[in-house]
Short mmCIF file of C-alpha atoms in Angstrom, two decimals:
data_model
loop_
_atom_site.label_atom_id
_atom_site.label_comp_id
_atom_site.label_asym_id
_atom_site.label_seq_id
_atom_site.Cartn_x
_atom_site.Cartn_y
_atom_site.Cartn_z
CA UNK A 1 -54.45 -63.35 -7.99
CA UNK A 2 -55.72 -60.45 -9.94
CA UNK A 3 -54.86 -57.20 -9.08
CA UNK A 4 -57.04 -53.92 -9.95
CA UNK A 5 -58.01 -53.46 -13.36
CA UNK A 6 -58.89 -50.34 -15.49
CA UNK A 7 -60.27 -50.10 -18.76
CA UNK A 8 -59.51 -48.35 -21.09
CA UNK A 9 -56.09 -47.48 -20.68
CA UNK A 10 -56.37 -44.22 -22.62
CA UNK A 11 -59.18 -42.13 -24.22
CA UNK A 12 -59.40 -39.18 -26.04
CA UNK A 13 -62.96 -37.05 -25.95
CA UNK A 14 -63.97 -33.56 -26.78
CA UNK A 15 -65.29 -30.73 -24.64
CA UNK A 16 -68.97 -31.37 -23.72
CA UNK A 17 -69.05 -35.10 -23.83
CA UNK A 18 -69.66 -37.70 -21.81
CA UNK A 19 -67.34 -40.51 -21.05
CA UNK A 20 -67.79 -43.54 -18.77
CA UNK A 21 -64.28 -45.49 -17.34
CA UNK A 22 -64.11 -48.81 -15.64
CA UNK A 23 -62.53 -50.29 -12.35
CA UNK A 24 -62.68 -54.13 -11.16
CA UNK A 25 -61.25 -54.54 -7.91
CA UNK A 26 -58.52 -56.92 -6.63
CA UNK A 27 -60.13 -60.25 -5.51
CA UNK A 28 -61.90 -60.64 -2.85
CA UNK A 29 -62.10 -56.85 -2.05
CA UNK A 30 -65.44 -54.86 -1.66
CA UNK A 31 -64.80 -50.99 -1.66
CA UNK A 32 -63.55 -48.86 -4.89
CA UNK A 33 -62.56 -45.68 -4.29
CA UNK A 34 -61.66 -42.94 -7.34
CA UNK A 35 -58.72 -40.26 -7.51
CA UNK A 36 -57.85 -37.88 -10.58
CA UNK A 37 -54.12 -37.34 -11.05
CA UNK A 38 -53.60 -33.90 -12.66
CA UNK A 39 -50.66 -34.22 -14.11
CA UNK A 40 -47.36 -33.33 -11.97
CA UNK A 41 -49.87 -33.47 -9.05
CA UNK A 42 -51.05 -35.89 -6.32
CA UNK A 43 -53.85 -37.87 -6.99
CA UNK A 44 -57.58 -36.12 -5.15
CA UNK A 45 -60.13 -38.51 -3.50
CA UNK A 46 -63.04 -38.37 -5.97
CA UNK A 47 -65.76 -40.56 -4.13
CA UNK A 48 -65.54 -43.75 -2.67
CA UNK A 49 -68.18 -47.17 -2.78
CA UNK A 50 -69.04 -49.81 -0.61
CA UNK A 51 -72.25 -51.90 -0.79
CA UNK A 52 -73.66 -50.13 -4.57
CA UNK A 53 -73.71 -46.94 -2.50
CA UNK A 54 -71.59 -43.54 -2.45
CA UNK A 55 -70.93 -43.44 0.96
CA UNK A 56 -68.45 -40.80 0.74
CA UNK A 57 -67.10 -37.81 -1.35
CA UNK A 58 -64.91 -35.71 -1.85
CA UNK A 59 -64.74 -31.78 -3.55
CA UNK A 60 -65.65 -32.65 -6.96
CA UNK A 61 -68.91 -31.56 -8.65
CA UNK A 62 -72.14 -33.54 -9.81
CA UNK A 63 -70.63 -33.57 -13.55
CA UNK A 64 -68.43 -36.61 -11.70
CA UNK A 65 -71.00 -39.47 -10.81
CA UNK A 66 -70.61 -43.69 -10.53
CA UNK A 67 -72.06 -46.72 -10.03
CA UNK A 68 -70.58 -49.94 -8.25
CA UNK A 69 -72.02 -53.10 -9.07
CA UNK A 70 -73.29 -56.85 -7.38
CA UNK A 71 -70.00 -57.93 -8.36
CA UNK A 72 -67.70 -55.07 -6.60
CA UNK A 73 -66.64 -53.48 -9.73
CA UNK A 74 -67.49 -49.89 -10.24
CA UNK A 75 -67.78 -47.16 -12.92
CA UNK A 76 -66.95 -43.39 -13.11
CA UNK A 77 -68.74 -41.14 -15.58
CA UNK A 78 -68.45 -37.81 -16.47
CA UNK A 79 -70.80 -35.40 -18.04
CA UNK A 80 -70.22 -32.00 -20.35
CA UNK A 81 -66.03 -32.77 -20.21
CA UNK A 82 -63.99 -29.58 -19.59
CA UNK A 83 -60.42 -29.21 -20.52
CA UNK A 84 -59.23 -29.57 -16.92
CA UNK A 85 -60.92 -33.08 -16.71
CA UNK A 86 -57.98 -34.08 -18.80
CA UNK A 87 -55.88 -36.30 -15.82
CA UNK A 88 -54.99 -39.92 -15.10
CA UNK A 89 -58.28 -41.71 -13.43
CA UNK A 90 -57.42 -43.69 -10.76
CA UNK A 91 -59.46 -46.47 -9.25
CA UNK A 92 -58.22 -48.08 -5.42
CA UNK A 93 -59.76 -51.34 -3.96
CA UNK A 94 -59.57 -52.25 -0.47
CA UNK A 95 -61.42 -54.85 2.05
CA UNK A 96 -64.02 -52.95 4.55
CA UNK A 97 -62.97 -53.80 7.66
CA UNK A 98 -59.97 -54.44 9.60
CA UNK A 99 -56.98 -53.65 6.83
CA UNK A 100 -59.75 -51.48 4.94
CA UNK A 101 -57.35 -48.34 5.25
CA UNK A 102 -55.45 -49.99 2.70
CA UNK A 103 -55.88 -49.30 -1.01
CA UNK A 104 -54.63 -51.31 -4.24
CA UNK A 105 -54.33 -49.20 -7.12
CA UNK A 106 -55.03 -49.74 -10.75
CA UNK A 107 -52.76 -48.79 -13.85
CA UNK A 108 -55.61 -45.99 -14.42
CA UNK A 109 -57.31 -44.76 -17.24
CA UNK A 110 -55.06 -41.61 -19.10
CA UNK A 111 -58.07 -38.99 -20.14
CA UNK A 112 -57.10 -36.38 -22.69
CA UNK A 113 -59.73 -33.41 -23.53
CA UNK A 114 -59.72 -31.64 -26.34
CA UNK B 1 -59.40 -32.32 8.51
CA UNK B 2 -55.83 -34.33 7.15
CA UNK B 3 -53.39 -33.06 5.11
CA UNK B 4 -49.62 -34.01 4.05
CA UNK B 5 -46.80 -32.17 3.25
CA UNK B 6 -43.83 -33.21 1.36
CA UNK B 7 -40.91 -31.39 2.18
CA UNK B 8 -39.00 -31.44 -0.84
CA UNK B 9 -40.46 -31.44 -4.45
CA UNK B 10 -37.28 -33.01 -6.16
CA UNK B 11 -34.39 -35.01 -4.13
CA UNK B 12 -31.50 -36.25 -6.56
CA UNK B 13 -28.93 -38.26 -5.06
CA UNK B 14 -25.94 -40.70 -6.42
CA UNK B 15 -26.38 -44.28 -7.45
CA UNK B 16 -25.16 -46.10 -3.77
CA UNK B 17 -25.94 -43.54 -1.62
CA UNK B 18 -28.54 -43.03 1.23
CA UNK B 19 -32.31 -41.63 0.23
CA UNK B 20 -34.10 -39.06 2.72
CA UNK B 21 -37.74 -37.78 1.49
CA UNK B 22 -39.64 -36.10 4.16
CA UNK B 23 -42.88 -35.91 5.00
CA UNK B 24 -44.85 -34.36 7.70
CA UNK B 25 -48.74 -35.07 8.56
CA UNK B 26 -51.81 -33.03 9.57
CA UNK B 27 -54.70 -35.58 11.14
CA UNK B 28 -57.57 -35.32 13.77
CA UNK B 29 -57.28 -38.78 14.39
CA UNK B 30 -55.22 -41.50 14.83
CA UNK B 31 -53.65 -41.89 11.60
CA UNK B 32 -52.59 -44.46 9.32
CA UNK B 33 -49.57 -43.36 7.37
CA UNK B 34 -48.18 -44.58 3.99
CA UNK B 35 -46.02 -44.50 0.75
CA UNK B 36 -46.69 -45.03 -2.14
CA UNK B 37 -44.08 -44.97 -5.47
CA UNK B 38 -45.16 -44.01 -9.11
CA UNK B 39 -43.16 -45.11 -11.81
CA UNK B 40 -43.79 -43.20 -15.24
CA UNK B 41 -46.79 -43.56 -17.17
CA UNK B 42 -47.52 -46.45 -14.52
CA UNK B 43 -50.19 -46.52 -11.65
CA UNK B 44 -48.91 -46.15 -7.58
CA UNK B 45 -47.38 -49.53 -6.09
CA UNK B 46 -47.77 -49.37 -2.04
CA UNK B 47 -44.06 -49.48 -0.72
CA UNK B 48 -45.11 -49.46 2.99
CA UNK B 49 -47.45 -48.60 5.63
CA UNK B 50 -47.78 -47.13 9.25
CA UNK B 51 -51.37 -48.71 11.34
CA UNK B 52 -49.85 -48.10 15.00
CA UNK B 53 -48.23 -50.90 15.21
CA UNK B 54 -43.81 -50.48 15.40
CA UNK B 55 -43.30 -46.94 14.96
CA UNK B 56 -40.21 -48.18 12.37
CA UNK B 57 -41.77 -49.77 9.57
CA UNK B 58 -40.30 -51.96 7.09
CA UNK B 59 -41.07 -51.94 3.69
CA UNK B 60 -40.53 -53.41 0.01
CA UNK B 61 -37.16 -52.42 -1.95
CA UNK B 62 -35.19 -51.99 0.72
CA UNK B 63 -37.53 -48.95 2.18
CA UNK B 64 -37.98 -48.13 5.52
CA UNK B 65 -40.13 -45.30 7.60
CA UNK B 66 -40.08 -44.16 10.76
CA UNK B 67 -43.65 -42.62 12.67
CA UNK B 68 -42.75 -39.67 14.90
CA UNK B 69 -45.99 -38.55 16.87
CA UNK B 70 -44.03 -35.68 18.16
CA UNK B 71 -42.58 -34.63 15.40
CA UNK B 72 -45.47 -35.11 13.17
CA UNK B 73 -43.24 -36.97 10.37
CA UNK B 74 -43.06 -40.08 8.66
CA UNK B 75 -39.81 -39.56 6.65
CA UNK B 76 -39.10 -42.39 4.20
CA UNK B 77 -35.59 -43.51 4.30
CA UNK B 78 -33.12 -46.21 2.16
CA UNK B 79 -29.38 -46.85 2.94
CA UNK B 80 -28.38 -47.34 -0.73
CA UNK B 81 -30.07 -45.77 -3.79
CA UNK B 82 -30.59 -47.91 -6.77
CA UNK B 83 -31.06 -46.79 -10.45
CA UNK B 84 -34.39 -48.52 -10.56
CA UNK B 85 -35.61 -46.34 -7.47
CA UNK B 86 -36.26 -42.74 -9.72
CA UNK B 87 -39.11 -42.00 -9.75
CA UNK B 88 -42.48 -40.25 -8.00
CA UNK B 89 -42.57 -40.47 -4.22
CA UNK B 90 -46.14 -39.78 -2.34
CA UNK B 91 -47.06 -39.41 1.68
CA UNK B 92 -50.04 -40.65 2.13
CA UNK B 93 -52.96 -40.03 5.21
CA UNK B 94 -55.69 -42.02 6.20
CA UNK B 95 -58.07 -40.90 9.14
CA UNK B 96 -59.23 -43.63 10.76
CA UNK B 97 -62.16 -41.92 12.03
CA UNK B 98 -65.10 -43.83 11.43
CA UNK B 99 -64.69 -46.71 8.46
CA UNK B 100 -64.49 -44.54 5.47
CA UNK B 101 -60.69 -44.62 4.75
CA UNK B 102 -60.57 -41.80 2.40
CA UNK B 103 -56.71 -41.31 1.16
CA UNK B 104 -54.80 -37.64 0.99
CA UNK B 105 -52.02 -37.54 -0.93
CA UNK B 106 -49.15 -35.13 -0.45
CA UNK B 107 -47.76 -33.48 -3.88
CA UNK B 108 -45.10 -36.17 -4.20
CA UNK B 109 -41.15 -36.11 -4.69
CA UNK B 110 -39.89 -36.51 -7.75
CA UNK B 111 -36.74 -38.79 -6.75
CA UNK B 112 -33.74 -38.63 -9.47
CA UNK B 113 -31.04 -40.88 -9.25
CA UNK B 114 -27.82 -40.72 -11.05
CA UNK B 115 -24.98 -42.74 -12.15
#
């Protein structure tokens, strides 16, 4: 049984691009939510999908956008990178529904901004 | 509004000995309650979880929490610390108001453990 998976593992981008990371959930589960892990800090709820929809988000601004696909998985992108994007991405999956307050995490995706 | 405090950024105790990381909760709702561990460079592993069921929860490891509504805690607790347990320590809240389980971390414990 797979668990979560992230791709890439690590990425390296300069200030004002654009960069796109990837999440596919743990079988059989239908919600992905995102966090950003500043580094010696907690992770923060970026937004969270269920059904190809954003259905809720938290403080993060419209630079930080994503997509979740017919298939569950799910994409992050974010536009004109600042230096304090730099952080560990993490992507969650859980089952919506009874349990659904229970999240799987992935490895995450280490973003470094130069 | 939820929110989590950690009561201790950095706990080191001996190899053998017992483990005590606090945490104490902020929720409008009834909560769900967890912890998670994060090893270095590596993503968070859940270790156990609180859903109002037994206030004393069980987890894996050897880890154990106990839910006090009065107290507003949900300290996480092991008898015997093993080498393999350093590392990052996180409280975790989940409102269950409504169905969108949205996670809030607390600022972890960074758990050292020495020979």
């Amino acid at each position: 049984d797979a668990g979560v998976t992230q791709s890439p593992t690590h990425l390296i981008k300069t200030r004002g691009q654009q960069v796109t990371l990837r999440c596919s959930p743990k079988s059989g589960h239908d919600t992905v939510s995102w966090y950003q892990q500043a580094l010696g800090q907690g992770p923060q709820f970026i937004f969270q999908y269920y059904e190809e929809e954003e259905r809720q988000r938290g403080n993060f601004p419209d630079r930080f956008s994503g997509h979740q696909f017919p298939n569950y998985s799910s994409e992050l992108n974010v536009n004109a990178l600042l230096l304090g994007d730099s952080a560990l991405y993490l992507c969650a999956s859980s089952l919506e529904g009874t349990g659904g307050e229970t999240q799987y995490f992935g490895p995450g995706t280490r973003l470094l901004v130069l | 509004a939820q929110s989590v405090t950690q009561l201790d950024s950095h706990v080191s105790v001996s190899e053998g000995t017992p483990v005590l990381l606090r945490c104490n909760y902020s929720s409008s709702y009834s909560p769900s309650l967890f912890w998670y561990v994060q090893h270095p460079n590596k993503g968070l592993q859940l270790l156990l979880k609180y859903t109002s069921a037994a206030t004393l929860v069980k987890g894996i490891n050897g880890f154990e929490a106990e839910f006090k509504k009065s107290e507003t805690s949900f300290h996480l607790t092991k008898p015997s610390a093993h080498m393999s347990d350093a590392a990052e320590y996180f409280c975790v809240v989940s409102d269950r108001g409504g169905s969108n389980y949205k996670l809030t971390f607390g600022k972890g414990t960074l758990l050292t453990v020495n020979p």
